[in-house]
Amino acid sequence: MVLILTACNDNRWDVELEQQSEPIEWKRLDQDFFAMKGRDIESVNDSLSAEYGEIYMRYLWNILGLGHPKDPAIALPIDDYLHDKYIQKLNKAIQDKFSSVNPYHKKISKAYSYYHHHFPDKYIPNVVSFVGGFKNRIVVTDSTLGVGLDMYLGSDHEIYGKVPISRYRVETANVEYLPYDALRGWIHSNFGDPKKQNNILSKMIEYGKGLVVMDAVFPKAPDHLKIGYTKEQLQWCENSEFSIWGKMMDQNVLYSNEKEAVRTYLSEGPFTPGMPRESPGRVGYWVGWQIARSFIDEHPDMTLKEFMKLDNYQMILQKSKYKPKK
């Protein structure tokens, strides 16, 4: 049980926890998988499949593309992968960087203490780290939060200059983003009904609600880490809030679900099309965050659990009294 005492400041989420961290396990699939090299791969593969369950199946099949763990011929592609010189170099870089994951484990555990207070009935997952070949930062199953350590080697790491990865993704490939990416991935997979998000407004407000949960589980963290922007990108959004909203109004896109409009305002990318190169991608989600924040500020007696159940996005916009800053 978590006992919360409201802190005497203006941040409603900055509270004192009786239980300082939620006990979660961090399992090193990145180490266990590469330990198969030189051993009986079929036997170890069966053991890992039993131990890790769905996340292991998705790792082999979807992330690495080697095949299903139950494939009787799976040992051959695994062995080839483990003996690939480039993969060995990548794994060494990861093991050198992450000889210990304790600092990130502690930060995620603390965040889940806040999460458990606001959502006591929600499941708390264990964490599994893996080497994903630069494809996935975060992978979520029903019971597991997967973290691709190869996406947190540091934006200046030489290895990123030798692989086909977009520069804008490398800009945030720093370890300080890891706990925030992890929680954001879990939160957005556990809230909201995509069937009800039938236009840009509903999509961006639902995502913005998730970012309010990020406010609550990381009450003292800077905003750029919570949304996964660089400091410069966040500063651009804050300086350009009025013009971003004005452009969306001029283009009448809030109630659109056209693919081009969705890609423009909600998709990952080096910048938002039609806006300066200093802009980040998915800028619509940042606006949705400001709307969600405005709404929760206007309703100080509403719990976070009650807020996350709301799915009338037009009502949220209207009652948020959102006014973009000039």
JSON list of C-alpha atoms in Angstrom, two decimals, residues 5 7 10 28 36 39 61 65 76 144 158 168 175 217 222 272 284 294 298 325:
[
{"chain": "A", "resi": 5, "resn": "LEU", "atom": "CA", "xyz": [0.91, 13.05, 1.53]},
{"chain": "A", "resi": 7, "resn": "ALA", "atom": "CA", "xyz": [3.37, 18.24, -0.91]},
{"chain": "A", "resi": 10, "resn": "ASP", "atom": "CA", "xyz": [2.05, 24.12, -6.71]},
{"chain": "A", "resi": 28, "resn": "ARG", "atom": "CA", "xyz": [18.72, -9.30, -18.88]},
{"chain": "A", "resi": 36, "resn": "MET", "atom": "CA", "xyz": [23.92, -19.19, -25.93]},
{"chain": "A", "resi": 39, "resn": "ARG", "atom": "CA", "xyz": [26.42, -23.91, -26.00]},
{"chain": "A", "resi": 61, "resn": "TRP", "atom": "CA", "xyz": [10.27, -13.53, -34.62]},
{"chain": "A", "resi": 65, "resn": "GLY", "atom": "CA", "xyz": [13.40, -11.89, -37.73]},
{"chain": "A", "resi": 76, "resn": "LEU", "atom": "CA", "xyz": [20.82, -22.44, -37.19]},
{"chain": "A", "resi": 144, "resn": "THR", "atom": "CA", "xyz": [6.38, -7.31, -19.78]},
{"chain": "A", "resi": 158, "resn": "GLU", "atom": "CA", "xyz": [30.36, 5.90, -33.31]},
{"chain": "A", "resi": 168, "resn": "TYR", "atom": "CA", "xyz": [16.48, 12.37, -35.62]},
{"chain": "A", "resi": 175, "resn": "VAL", "atom": "CA", "xyz": [20.47, 6.79, -21.58]},
{"chain": "A", "resi": 217, "resn": "VAL", "atom": "CA", "xyz": [4.82, 9.39, -12.34]},
{"chain": "A", "resi": 222, "resn": "PRO", "atom": "CA", "xyz": [11.78, 18.05, -17.35]},
{"chain": "A", "resi": 272, "resn": "THR", "atom": "CA", "xyz": [6.69, 18.55, -38.76]},
{"chain": "A", "resi": 284, "resn": "GLY", "atom": "CA", "xyz": [0.07, 17.40, -32.46]},
{"chain": "A", "resi": 294, "resn": "SER", "atom": "CA", "xyz": [-5.40, 22.56, -19.08]},
{"chain": "A", "resi": 298, "resn": "GLU", "atom": "CA", "xyz": [-9.52, 23.25, -14.48]},
{"chain": "A", "resi": 325, "resn": "LYS", "atom": "CA", "xyz": [0.40, 30.93, -25.38]}
]
